[in-house]
mmCIF file of C-alpha atoms and ligand atoms in Angstrom:
data_model
loop_
_atom_site.group_PDB
_atom_site.id
_atom_site.type_symbol
_atom_site.label_atom_id
_atom_site.label_comp_id
_atom_site.label_asym_id
_atom_site.label_seq_id
_atom_site.Cartn_x
_atom_site.Cartn_y
_atom_site.Cartn_z
ATOM 1 C CA UNK A 1 -16.141 -38.785 -20.674
ATOM 2 C CA UNK A 2 -18.030 -38.513 -23.929
ATOM 3 C CA UNK A 3 -17.589 -35.304 -25.910
ATOM 4 C CA UNK A 4 -20.108 -34.015 -28.441
ATOM 5 C CA UNK A 5 -19.363 -31.001 -30.638
ATOM 6 C CA UNK A 6 -22.459 -29.290 -31.985
ATOM 7 C CA UNK A 7 -21.370 -27.641 -35.180
ATOM 8 C CA UNK A 8 -22.464 -26.256 -38.502
ATOM 9 C CA UNK A 9 -20.885 -23.249 -40.118
ATOM 10 C CA UNK A 10 -24.290 -21.743 -40.796
ATOM 11 C CA UNK A 11 -25.737 -19.513 -38.078
ATOM 12 C CA UNK A 12 -29.348 -19.878 -36.983
ATOM 13 C CA UNK A 13 -29.718 -23.597 -37.747
ATOM 14 C CA UNK A 14 -30.297 -24.614 -34.107
ATOM 15 C CA UNK A 15 -26.828 -25.370 -32.694
ATOM 16 C CA UNK A 16 -27.251 -23.442 -29.464
ATOM 17 C CA UNK A 17 -30.825 -24.589 -28.918
ATOM 18 C CA UNK A 18 -29.639 -28.179 -29.383
ATOM 19 C CA UNK A 19 -26.673 -27.678 -27.033
ATOM 20 C CA UNK A 20 -28.792 -26.167 -24.252
ATOM 21 C CA UNK A 21 -31.631 -28.673 -24.467
ATOM 22 C CA UNK A 22 -29.476 -31.742 -24.845
ATOM 23 C CA UNK A 23 -27.380 -30.643 -21.879
ATOM 24 C CA UNK A 24 -30.541 -30.119 -19.827
ATOM 25 C CA UNK A 25 -31.995 -33.497 -20.795
ATOM 26 C CA UNK A 26 -28.746 -35.348 -20.128
ATOM 27 C CA UNK A 27 -28.527 -33.574 -16.758
ATOM 28 C CA UNK A 28 -32.050 -34.739 -15.938
ATOM 29 C CA UNK A 29 -31.045 -38.272 -16.896
ATOM 30 C CA UNK A 30 -28.475 -38.269 -14.054
ATOM 31 C CA UNK A 31 -25.498 -37.553 -16.304
ATOM 32 C CA UNK A 32 -22.784 -35.191 -15.078
ATOM 33 C CA UNK A 33 -22.742 -32.638 -17.874
ATOM 34 C CA UNK A 34 -20.402 -29.810 -18.824
ATOM 35 C CA UNK A 35 -21.590 -27.386 -21.486
ATOM 36 C CA UNK A 36 -18.828 -25.333 -23.103
ATOM 37 C CA UNK A 37 -19.983 -22.147 -24.807
ATOM 38 C CA UNK A 38 -17.490 -21.784 -27.649
ATOM 39 C CA UNK A 39 -19.332 -18.956 -29.405
ATOM 40 C CA UNK A 40 -18.291 -15.350 -28.669
ATOM 41 C CA UNK A 41 -21.948 -14.376 -29.026
ATOM 42 C CA UNK A 42 -22.461 -16.304 -25.759
ATOM 43 C CA UNK A 43 -25.964 -17.461 -26.714
ATOM 44 C CA UNK A 44 -25.700 -20.731 -24.793
ATOM 45 C CA UNK A 45 -24.811 -18.771 -21.673
ATOM 46 C CA UNK A 46 -27.684 -16.324 -22.277
ATOM 47 C CA UNK A 47 -30.115 -19.143 -23.028
ATOM 48 C CA UNK A 48 -29.335 -20.633 -19.633
ATOM 49 C CA UNK A 49 -30.174 -17.429 -17.863
ATOM 50 C CA UNK A 50 -26.631 -16.114 -17.460
ATOM 51 C CA UNK A 51 -27.830 -12.616 -18.273
ATOM 52 C CA UNK A 52 -24.891 -10.644 -16.995
ATOM 53 C CA UNK A 53 -22.039 -10.650 -19.428
ATOM 54 C CA UNK A 54 -19.597 -12.914 -17.634
ATOM 55 C CA UNK A 55 -16.352 -11.163 -16.975
ATOM 56 C CA UNK A 56 -14.271 -14.288 -17.331
ATOM 57 C CA UNK A 57 -14.619 -17.373 -19.434
ATOM 58 C CA UNK A 58 -12.948 -19.325 -22.185
ATOM 59 C CA UNK A 59 -10.840 -16.415 -23.437
ATOM 60 C CA UNK A 60 -8.978 -16.335 -20.148
ATOM 61 C CA UNK A 61 -8.548 -20.125 -20.324
ATOM 62 C CA UNK A 62 -6.937 -20.004 -23.776
ATOM 63 C CA UNK A 63 -4.872 -17.059 -22.574
ATOM 64 C CA UNK A 64 -3.655 -19.159 -19.582
ATOM 65 C CA UNK A 65 -5.028 -16.666 -17.047
ATOM 66 C CA UNK A 66 -7.489 -19.241 -15.722
ATOM 67 C CA UNK A 67 -7.660 -23.008 -15.648
ATOM 68 C CA UNK A 68 -10.681 -24.533 -17.356
ATOM 69 C CA UNK A 69 -11.842 -25.637 -13.927
ATOM 70 C CA UNK A 70 -11.737 -22.067 -12.608
ATOM 71 C CA UNK A 71 -13.915 -20.892 -15.514
ATOM 72 C CA UNK A 72 -16.740 -23.310 -14.684
ATOM 73 C CA UNK A 73 -20.059 -22.006 -13.352
ATOM 74 C CA UNK A 74 -21.412 -24.970 -11.382
ATOM 75 C CA UNK A 75 -24.988 -26.282 -11.635
ATOM 76 C CA UNK A 76 -26.485 -23.572 -13.837
ATOM 77 C CA UNK A 77 -29.342 -26.042 -14.167
ATOM 78 C CA UNK A 78 -29.826 -29.535 -12.730
ATOM 79 C CA UNK A 79 -26.759 -31.638 -13.481
ATOM 80 C CA UNK A 80 -25.188 -29.080 -15.834
ATOM 81 C CA UNK A 81 -22.042 -26.994 -15.304
ATOM 82 C CA UNK A 82 -21.234 -24.263 -17.800
ATOM 83 C CA UNK A 83 -18.055 -22.732 -19.157
ATOM 84 C CA UNK A 84 -19.416 -19.380 -20.306
ATOM 85 C CA UNK A 85 -18.269 -17.375 -23.275
ATOM 86 C CA UNK A 86 -17.543 -13.679 -23.400
ATOM 87 C CA UNK A 87 -17.314 -11.400 -26.399
ATOM 88 C CA UNK A 88 -13.511 -11.404 -26.004
ATOM 89 C CA UNK A 89 -13.522 -15.036 -27.132
ATOM 90 C CA UNK A 90 -13.552 -13.643 -30.679
ATOM 91 C CA UNK A 91 -9.970 -12.549 -30.083
ATOM 92 C CA UNK A 92 -8.827 -16.108 -29.305
ATOM 93 C CA UNK A 93 -8.262 -17.164 -32.887
ATOM 94 C CA UNK A 94 -5.443 -14.655 -33.514
ATOM 95 C CA UNK A 95 -4.051 -15.620 -30.102
ATOM 96 C CA UNK A 96 -4.017 -19.318 -31.005
ATOM 97 C CA UNK A 97 -2.644 -18.808 -34.498
ATOM 98 C CA UNK A 98 0.949 -18.549 -33.273
ATOM 99 C CA UNK A 99 0.772 -21.316 -30.716
ATOM 100 C CA UNK A 100 2.203 -24.746 -31.466
ATOM 101 C CA UNK A 101 -0.509 -27.399 -31.461
ATOM 102 C CA UNK A 102 -3.119 -24.677 -31.772
ATOM 103 C CA UNK A 103 -5.899 -27.088 -32.705
ATOM 104 C CA UNK A 104 -5.200 -29.180 -29.568
ATOM 105 C CA UNK A 105 -5.521 -26.455 -26.938
ATOM 106 C CA UNK A 106 -9.009 -27.320 -25.730
ATOM 107 C CA UNK A 107 -8.140 -31.017 -25.683
ATOM 108 C CA UNK A 108 -5.210 -30.274 -23.389
ATOM 109 C CA UNK A 109 -7.332 -28.121 -21.070
ATOM 110 C CA UNK A 110 -9.942 -30.880 -20.876
ATOM 111 C CA UNK A 111 -7.348 -33.389 -19.635
ATOM 112 C CA UNK A 112 -7.654 -31.919 -16.143
ATOM 113 C CA UNK A 113 -11.405 -32.627 -16.084
ATOM 114 C CA UNK A 114 -11.173 -36.275 -17.048
ATOM 115 C CA UNK A 115 -13.575 -38.445 -15.061
ATOM 116 C CA UNK A 116 -15.379 -35.442 -13.619
ATOM 117 C CA UNK A 117 -18.065 -35.431 -16.330
ATOM 118 C CA UNK A 118 -20.000 -38.091 -18.210
ATOM 119 C CA UNK A 119 -20.938 -35.808 -21.094
ATOM 120 C CA UNK A 120 -19.274 -32.684 -22.435
ATOM 121 C CA UNK A 121 -21.208 -30.661 -25.006
ATOM 122 C CA UNK A 122 -19.528 -27.938 -27.020
ATOM 123 C CA UNK A 123 -21.650 -25.261 -28.683
ATOM 124 C CA UNK A 124 -19.555 -24.172 -31.675
ATOM 125 C CA UNK A 125 -19.582 -20.739 -33.315
ATOM 126 C CA UNK A 126 -21.021 -20.305 -36.822
ATOM 127 C CA UNK A 127 -17.613 -20.570 -38.496
ATOM 128 C CA UNK A 128 -15.002 -23.237 -39.020
ATOM 129 C CA UNK A 129 -12.067 -21.322 -37.594
ATOM 130 C CA UNK A 130 -9.722 -22.449 -34.861
ATOM 131 C CA UNK A 131 -12.403 -22.395 -32.160
ATOM 132 C CA UNK A 132 -14.486 -24.967 -34.011
ATOM 133 C CA UNK A 133 -11.410 -26.981 -34.965
ATOM 134 C CA UNK A 134 -10.426 -27.136 -31.282
ATOM 135 C CA UNK A 135 -13.901 -28.427 -30.459
ATOM 136 C CA UNK A 136 -13.832 -31.021 -33.252
ATOM 137 C CA UNK A 137 -10.352 -32.172 -32.288
ATOM 138 C CA UNK A 138 -11.525 -33.348 -28.885
ATOM 139 C CA UNK A 139 -14.965 -34.586 -29.866
ATOM 140 C CA UNK A 140 -16.086 -38.216 -29.945
ATOM 141 C CA UNK A 141 -18.942 -37.312 -32.242
ATOM 142 C CA UNK A 142 -20.349 -34.305 -34.032
ATOM 143 C CA UNK A 143 -23.983 -33.301 -34.117
ATOM 144 C CA UNK A 144 -24.763 -31.076 -37.060
ATOM 145 C CA UNK A 145 -28.129 -29.344 -36.783
ATOM 146 C CA UNK A 146 -29.622 -28.616 -40.171
ATOM 147 C CA UNK A 147 -32.538 -26.396 -41.061
ATOM 148 C CA UNK A 148 -34.191 -26.380 -44.466
ATOM 149 C CA UNK A 149 -31.851 -24.045 -46.296
ATOM 150 C CA UNK A 150 -29.143 -24.319 -48.891
ATOM 151 C CA UNK A 151 -26.665 -22.430 -46.709
ATOM 152 C CA UNK A 152 -27.020 -25.060 -43.989
ATOM 153 C CA UNK A 153 -26.153 -27.763 -46.498
ATOM 154 C CA UNK A 154 -23.165 -25.786 -47.695
ATOM 155 C CA UNK A 155 -22.036 -25.334 -44.065
ATOM 156 C CA UNK A 156 -22.370 -29.065 -43.561
ATOM 157 C CA UNK A 157 -20.271 -29.840 -46.610
ATOM 158 C CA UNK A 158 -17.429 -27.699 -45.278
ATOM 159 C CA UNK A 159 -17.783 -29.219 -41.814
ATOM 160 C CA UNK A 160 -17.428 -32.698 -43.262
ATOM 161 C CA UNK A 161 -14.307 -31.617 -45.149
ATOM 162 C CA UNK A 162 -12.621 -30.497 -41.939
ATOM 163 C CA UNK A 163 -13.784 -33.585 -40.052
ATOM 164 C CA UNK A 164 -12.340 -35.769 -42.819
ATOM 165 C CA UNK A 165 -8.950 -34.087 -42.499
ATOM 166 C CA UNK A 166 -8.916 -34.399 -38.721
ATOM 167 C CA UNK A 167 -9.855 -38.064 -38.986
ATOM 168 C CA UNK A 168 -6.958 -38.721 -41.336
ATOM 169 C CA UNK A 169 -4.420 -36.652 -39.471
ATOM 170 C CA UNK A 170 -5.166 -38.134 -36.060
ATOM 171 C CA UNK A 171 -6.318 -41.572 -37.217
ATOM 172 C CA UNK A 172 -9.595 -41.220 -35.413
ATOM 173 C CA UNK A 173 -13.182 -41.840 -36.280
ATOM 174 C CA UNK A 174 -15.389 -38.831 -35.791
ATOM 175 C CA UNK A 175 -18.955 -39.641 -36.757
ATOM 176 C CA UNK A 176 -21.062 -36.718 -37.938
ATOM 177 C CA UNK A 177 -24.786 -37.058 -37.326
ATOM 178 C CA UNK A 178 -27.203 -34.677 -38.961
ATOM 179 C CA UNK A 179 -30.155 -33.600 -36.852
ATOM 180 C CA UNK A 180 -32.952 -31.845 -38.671
ATOM 181 C CA UNK A 181 -34.221 -28.815 -36.798
ATOM 182 C CA UNK A 182 -37.037 -26.498 -37.837
ATOM 183 C CA UNK A 183 -37.426 -28.669 -40.907
ATOM 184 C CA UNK A 184 -40.747 -28.682 -42.677
ATOM 185 C CA UNK A 185 -40.664 -31.679 -45.044
ATOM 186 C CA UNK A 186 -43.765 -30.564 -46.857
ATOM 187 C CA UNK A 187 -41.911 -28.058 -48.992
ATOM 188 C CA UNK A 188 -40.309 -29.069 -52.273
ATOM 189 C CA UNK A 189 -37.015 -27.498 -51.172
ATOM 190 C CA UNK A 190 -36.966 -29.650 -48.028
ATOM 191 C CA UNK A 191 -37.530 -32.796 -50.102
ATOM 192 C CA UNK A 192 -34.734 -31.826 -52.504
ATOM 193 C CA UNK A 193 -32.368 -31.190 -49.584
ATOM 194 C CA UNK A 194 -33.239 -34.526 -47.987
ATOM 195 C CA UNK A 195 -32.509 -36.236 -51.298
ATOM 196 C CA UNK A 196 -29.093 -34.547 -51.482
ATOM 197 C CA UNK A 197 -28.210 -35.501 -47.898
ATOM 198 C CA UNK A 198 -29.139 -39.161 -48.399
ATOM 199 C CA UNK A 199 -27.140 -39.288 -51.605
ATOM 200 C CA UNK A 200 -24.067 -37.394 -50.354
ATOM 201 C CA UNK A 201 -23.848 -38.835 -46.848
ATOM 202 C CA UNK A 202 -25.813 -42.055 -46.595
ATOM 203 C CA UNK A 203 -26.622 -43.212 -43.077
ATOM 204 C CA UNK A 204 -25.797 -39.928 -41.353
ATOM 205 C CA UNK A 205 -29.283 -38.514 -40.955
ATOM 206 C CA UNK A 206 -30.573 -38.996 -37.424
ATOM 207 C CA UNK A 207 -34.025 -40.610 -37.118
ATOM 208 C CA UNK A 208 -34.975 -38.109 -34.468
ATOM 209 C CA UNK A 209 -35.954 -34.674 -35.723
ATOM 210 C CA UNK A 210 -36.522 -31.559 -33.694
ATOM 211 C CA UNK A 211 -39.905 -30.192 -34.605
ATOM 212 C CA UNK A 212 -40.407 -26.461 -34.941
ATOM 213 C CA UNK A 213 -42.272 -24.799 -32.098
ATOM 214 C CA UNK A 214 -42.589 -21.256 -30.896
ATOM 215 C CA UNK A 215 -41.851 -22.608 -27.404
ATOM 216 C CA UNK A 216 -38.178 -22.999 -28.377
ATOM 217 C CA UNK A 217 -37.848 -19.255 -29.004
ATOM 218 C CA UNK A 218 -39.787 -18.355 -25.878
ATOM 219 C CA UNK A 219 -37.639 -20.620 -23.702
ATOM 220 C CA UNK A 220 -34.477 -18.778 -24.766
ATOM 221 C CA UNK A 221 -36.115 -15.483 -23.879
ATOM 222 C CA UNK A 222 -36.828 -16.755 -20.378
ATOM 223 C CA UNK A 223 -33.335 -18.238 -20.037
ATOM 224 C CA UNK A 224 -34.624 -21.776 -19.505
ATOM 225 C CA UNK A 225 -34.304 -25.119 -21.290
ATOM 226 C CA UNK A 226 -37.473 -26.568 -22.782
ATOM 227 C CA UNK A 227 -37.693 -29.307 -20.149
ATOM 228 C CA UNK A 228 -38.268 -26.563 -17.591
ATOM 229 C CA UNK A 229 -40.110 -23.965 -19.650
ATOM 230 C CA UNK A 230 -42.401 -26.170 -21.764
ATOM 231 C CA UNK A 231 -41.867 -29.825 -20.819
ATOM 232 C CA UNK A 232 -44.891 -30.948 -22.826
ATOM 233 C CA UNK A 233 -43.872 -29.199 -26.051
ATOM 234 C CA UNK A 234 -43.021 -31.227 -29.136
ATOM 235 C CA UNK A 235 -39.410 -30.046 -29.200
ATOM 236 C CA UNK A 236 -38.932 -30.921 -25.501
ATOM 237 C CA UNK A 237 -40.045 -34.482 -26.297
ATOM 238 C CA UNK A 238 -37.729 -34.575 -29.333
ATOM 239 C CA UNK A 239 -34.721 -33.478 -27.297
ATOM 240 C CA UNK A 240 -35.593 -36.044 -24.616
ATOM 241 C CA UNK A 241 -35.506 -38.807 -27.234
ATOM 242 C CA UNK A 242 -32.337 -37.449 -28.817
ATOM 243 C CA UNK A 243 -30.601 -37.407 -25.409
ATOM 244 C CA UNK A 244 -31.611 -41.018 -24.780
ATOM 245 C CA UNK A 245 -30.351 -42.066 -28.234
ATOM 246 C CA UNK A 246 -27.036 -40.294 -27.672
ATOM 247 C CA UNK A 247 -26.598 -41.929 -24.294
ATOM 248 C CA UNK A 248 -27.068 -45.333 -25.858
ATOM 249 C CA UNK A 249 -24.602 -44.459 -28.641
ATOM 250 C CA UNK A 250 -22.059 -43.144 -26.111
ATOM 251 C CA UNK A 251 -22.224 -46.411 -24.192
ATOM 252 C CA UNK A 252 -21.525 -48.310 -27.410
ATOM 253 C CA UNK A 253 -18.570 -46.047 -28.249
ATOM 254 C CA UNK A 254 -17.130 -46.560 -24.775
ATOM 255 C CA UNK A 255 -17.257 -50.316 -25.325
ATOM 256 C CA UNK A 256 -15.418 -50.179 -28.675
ATOM 257 C CA UNK A 257 -11.759 -49.418 -29.542
ATOM 258 C CA UNK A 258 -10.746 -45.844 -30.227
ATOM 259 C CA UNK A 259 -7.543 -45.332 -32.225
ATOM 260 C CA UNK A 260 -5.585 -42.288 -31.137
ATOM 261 C CA UNK A 261 -2.183 -42.585 -32.807
ATOM 262 C CA UNK A 262 -1.645 -39.680 -35.159
ATOM 263 C CA UNK A 263 -0.620 -40.607 -38.679
ATOM 264 C CA UNK A 264 1.897 -38.567 -40.592
ATOM 265 C CA UNK A 265 1.817 -37.041 -44.037
ATOM 266 C CA UNK A 266 -1.255 -34.873 -43.669
ATOM 267 C CA UNK A 267 0.298 -32.247 -41.457
ATOM 268 C CA UNK A 268 0.547 -29.769 -44.293
ATOM 269 C CA UNK A 269 -3.055 -30.179 -45.378
ATOM 270 C CA UNK A 270 -4.390 -29.371 -41.976
ATOM 271 C CA UNK A 271 -1.894 -26.582 -41.456
ATOM 272 C CA UNK A 272 -3.036 -25.022 -44.730
ATOM 273 C CA UNK A 273 -6.644 -25.294 -43.758
ATOM 274 C CA UNK A 274 -5.941 -23.796 -40.349
ATOM 275 C CA UNK A 275 -4.021 -20.965 -41.918
ATOM 276 C CA UNK A 276 -6.671 -20.068 -44.429
ATOM 277 C CA UNK A 277 -9.463 -20.360 -41.898
ATOM 278 C CA UNK A 278 -7.770 -18.364 -39.217
ATOM 279 C CA UNK A 279 -6.317 -15.634 -41.423
ATOM 280 C CA UNK A 280 -9.820 -14.321 -41.988
ATOM 281 C CA UNK A 281 -10.414 -14.069 -38.240
ATOM 282 C CA UNK A 282 -6.916 -12.911 -37.409
ATOM 283 C CA UNK A 283 -7.858 -9.497 -38.744
ATOM 284 C CA UNK A 284 -10.204 -8.845 -35.852
ATOM 285 C CA UNK A 285 -8.593 -7.066 -32.950
ATOM 286 C CA UNK A 286 -9.579 -6.814 -29.340
ATOM 287 C CA UNK A 287 -10.164 -3.207 -28.287
ATOM 288 C CA UNK A 288 -10.117 -2.070 -24.659
ATOM 289 C CA UNK A 289 -11.275 1.493 -23.921
ATOM 290 C CA UNK A 290 -10.678 2.753 -20.382
ATOM 291 C CA UNK A 291 -12.482 5.788 -18.990
ATOM 292 C CA UNK A 292 -10.868 7.089 -15.796
ATOM 293 C CA UNK A 293 -12.732 10.260 -14.913
ATOM 294 C CA UNK A 294 -16.339 9.613 -15.806
ATOM 295 C CA UNK A 295 -18.520 9.502 -12.719
ATOM 296 C CA UNK A 296 -21.844 7.861 -13.476
ATOM 297 C CA UNK A 297 -24.032 4.893 -12.676
ATOM 298 C CA UNK A 298 -24.222 3.594 -16.217
ATOM 299 C CA UNK A 299 -21.833 4.056 -19.110
ATOM 300 C CA UNK A 300 -22.720 2.629 -22.514
ATOM 301 C CA UNK A 301 -20.830 2.633 -25.784
ATOM 302 C CA UNK A 302 -22.207 2.779 -29.315
ATOM 303 C CA UNK A 303 -20.534 3.265 -32.664
ATOM 304 C CA UNK A 304 -19.989 2.035 -36.204
ATOM 305 C CA UNK A 305 -18.512 -1.185 -34.774
ATOM 306 C CA UNK A 306 -21.793 -2.242 -33.096
ATOM 307 C CA UNK A 307 -24.348 -0.648 -35.432
ATOM 308 C CA UNK A 308 -24.860 2.152 -32.888
ATOM 309 C CA UNK A 309 -26.751 -0.159 -30.530
ATOM 310 C CA UNK A 310 -25.583 0.810 -27.010
ATOM 311 C CA UNK A 311 -23.316 -1.896 -25.554
ATOM 312 C CA UNK A 312 -24.252 -4.433 -28.252
ATOM 313 C CA UNK A 313 -21.323 -6.917 -28.436
ATOM 314 C CA UNK A 314 -19.466 -4.857 -25.840
ATOM 315 C CA UNK A 315 -18.366 -6.209 -22.504
ATOM 316 C CA UNK A 316 -18.310 -3.820 -19.546
ATOM 317 C CA UNK A 317 -15.834 -4.020 -16.709
ATOM 318 C CA UNK A 318 -15.499 -1.753 -13.711
ATOM 319 C CA UNK A 319 -12.072 -1.775 -12.131
ATOM 320 C CA UNK A 320 -11.163 0.488 -9.178
ATOM 321 C CA UNK A 321 -13.835 2.994 -10.168
ATOM 322 C CA UNK A 322 -12.706 3.054 -13.825
ATOM 323 C CA UNK A 323 -14.987 1.885 -16.589
ATOM 324 C CA UNK A 324 -13.628 -0.425 -19.239
ATOM 325 C CA UNK A 325 -15.330 -1.342 -22.498
ATOM 326 C CA UNK A 326 -14.057 -4.408 -24.347
ATOM 327 C CA UNK A 327 -15.057 -5.460 -27.856
ATOM 328 C CA UNK A 328 -13.591 -6.700 -31.099
ATOM 329 C CA UNK A 329 -13.421 -4.905 -34.414
ATOM 330 C CA UNK A 330 -11.648 -5.210 -37.721
ATOM 331 C CA UNK A 331 -8.855 -2.688 -38.325
ATOM 332 C CA UNK A 332 -10.210 0.657 -39.463
ATOM 333 C CA UNK A 333 -11.443 4.028 -38.234
ATOM 334 C CA UNK A 334 -14.708 4.119 -36.306
ATOM 335 C CA UNK A 335 -16.965 6.870 -34.980
ATOM 336 C CA UNK A 336 -18.528 6.388 -31.570
ATOM 337 C CA UNK A 337 -20.313 8.151 -28.715
ATOM 338 C CA UNK A 338 -20.986 7.426 -25.073
ATOM 339 C CA UNK A 339 -24.321 7.172 -23.350
ATOM 340 C CA UNK A 340 -23.637 8.457 -19.816
ATOM 341 C CA UNK A 341 -26.574 7.792 -17.509
ATOM 342 C CA UNK A 342 -28.832 7.901 -20.579
ATOM 343 C CA UNK A 343 -27.325 11.081 -22.121
ATOM 344 C CA UNK A 344 -25.392 10.965 -25.400
ATOM 345 C CA UNK A 345 -22.015 12.681 -25.508
ATOM 346 C CA UNK A 346 -18.642 12.458 -27.205
ATOM 347 C CA UNK A 347 -15.851 10.756 -25.287
ATOM 348 C CA UNK A 348 -14.347 13.508 -23.064
ATOM 349 C CA UNK A 349 -11.107 11.531 -22.740
ATOM 350 C CA UNK A 350 -10.492 11.421 -26.505
ATOM 351 C CA UNK A 351 -9.263 14.528 -28.373
ATOM 352 C CA UNK A 352 -9.944 12.981 -31.820
ATOM 353 C CA UNK A 353 -13.394 14.143 -32.895
ATOM 354 C CA UNK A 354 -15.543 14.748 -35.953
ATOM 355 C CA UNK A 355 -18.866 16.643 -36.384
ATOM 356 C CA UNK A 356 -21.822 14.337 -37.007
ATOM 357 C CA UNK A 357 -24.916 14.849 -39.185
ATOM 358 C CA UNK A 358 -27.052 15.729 -36.162
ATOM 359 C CA UNK A 359 -25.006 18.803 -35.260
ATOM 360 C CA UNK A 360 -23.159 16.996 -32.469
ATOM 361 C CA UNK A 361 -19.683 15.565 -32.134
ATOM 362 C CA UNK A 362 -18.571 11.950 -32.541
ATOM 363 C CA UNK A 363 -15.305 10.588 -31.188
ATOM 364 C CA UNK A 364 -12.911 8.790 -33.490
ATOM 365 C CA UNK A 365 -11.246 5.483 -32.816
ATOM 366 C CA UNK A 366 -8.531 3.917 -34.916
ATOM 367 C CA UNK A 367 -8.103 0.149 -34.682
ATOM 368 C CA UNK A 368 -4.687 -0.729 -36.111
ATOM 369 C CA UNK A 369 -4.006 -4.014 -37.891
ATOM 370 C CA UNK A 370 -1.632 -5.119 -35.111
ATOM 371 C CA UNK A 371 -2.226 -3.947 -31.568
HETATM 372 N N1 ADP B 401 -37.248 -26.315 -32.804
HETATM 373 C C1 ADP B 401 -37.296 -24.992 -32.966
HETATM 374 N N2 ADP B 401 -38.475 -24.385 -33.245
HETATM 375 C C2 ADP B 401 -38.550 -23.048 -33.414
HETATM 376 N N3 ADP B 401 -37.522 -22.216 -33.301
HETATM 377 C C3 ADP B 401 -36.313 -22.752 -33.025
HETATM 378 C C4 ADP B 401 -36.136 -24.169 -32.852
HETATM 379 N N4 ADP B 401 -34.830 -24.389 -32.607
HETATM 380 C C5 ADP B 401 -34.225 -23.185 -32.622
HETATM 381 N N5 ADP B 401 -35.106 -22.195 -32.858
HETATM 382 C C6 ADP B 401 -34.850 -20.760 -32.958
HETATM 383 O O1 ADP B 401 -34.044 -20.508 -34.110
HETATM 384 C C7 ADP B 401 -33.136 -19.459 -33.836
HETATM 385 C C8 ADP B 401 -31.713 -19.944 -34.123
HETATM 386 O O2 ADP B 401 -31.429 -21.019 -33.233
HETATM 387 P P1 ADP B 401 -29.991 -21.167 -32.545
HETATM 388 O O3 ADP B 401 -30.045 -22.387 -31.713
HETATM 389 O O4 ADP B 401 -29.587 -19.902 -31.869
HETATM 390 O O5 ADP B 401 -29.077 -21.403 -33.828
HETATM 391 P P2 ADP B 401 -27.456 -21.343 -33.983
HETATM 392 O O6 ADP B 401 -26.859 -21.591 -32.650
HETATM 393 O O7 ADP B 401 -27.148 -22.392 -35.000
HETATM 394 O O8 ADP B 401 -27.135 -19.954 -34.491
HETATM 395 C C9 ADP B 401 -33.344 -19.043 -32.384
HETATM 396 O O9 ADP B 401 -34.184 -17.924 -32.355
HETATM 397 C C10 ADP B 401 -34.037 -20.257 -31.779
HETATM 398 O O10 ADP B 401 -34.878 -19.879 -30.674
HETATM 399 MG MG1 MG B 402 -25.438 -20.415 -31.601
#
């Protein structure tokens, strides 16, 4: 079992695209692959055509309601099983904060899957909180996609800091390989960034680059990996080569020794880092709104917490005829409305209301700091 975490704190640098396409290529190369979607935005799940918001996924695993095995969707594409994410995954970090060994939770869940997969790929969220730390803690190597932007480089610097601490604390070697994505070397900025990378982290830049192509964006839209959607595209060929290179590297790693004994003395460093990283996230609360007496075919929710885009970042559940809306929000007071079979209205089950600028009524929701 070879585990690759795909991480960079910066969003939009190609983590999910890399996770999906590497998984697909490794699956095609007869590897047994598990892709774990560790990002509450669930883009890896969406990009593989899992259009319905999955009702259960990693959140329930961390919450001990499901085993990791029970959360697996088998064979979403050839050779690839998926552990999907749901928006509730954002609430995992506060949940983990109080647990002993909080950065080892995923590692412990993965124990039960030993020998079932050749390759496990973890698509990390665009932050270095406890979700990413859990992914890094069990990884054999880290792939850090990098686009031509200063923020990507900054994200990489922070990633390497965390990796360094994990390596010291657990006496392991966790190689970080930088994969350039959407990188146009003709610009002066790109050349400057390349110079910085070679100087700061010699030998970490992967030879294989993922060339920019509009096909990559289209493939996501159609919920397919490039090898299915546009097998002759440049990026499909790049991911094919990257998969082959990783397979060769994994075989080498398997042949070599891998120290696992934790060393002491650095406990406090990592604890401090965990604390500071997770305190930011710990503010976000999971909100569950239940509507008992609304008869309709479609109930959507929009408010300040999702930029008034109906059901954006909201998970819908229907239990015994009752609608439930689940999302996360920072503590505060929010205005919202319902869209009931396409018609806007205030929430009839909530007496707290306020007039809005359009002459209608908005409902008020208070999210306390501690639920
Ligand atoms: N090689 C590529 N060429 C063109 N667009 C790409 C390429 N790789 C990724 N993209 C696009 O860039 C955007 C961000 O990629 P994504 O993988 O979602 O990044 P992240 O997971 O780091 O946030 C998406 O719209 C994706 O389709
Ligand atoms: Mg992503």
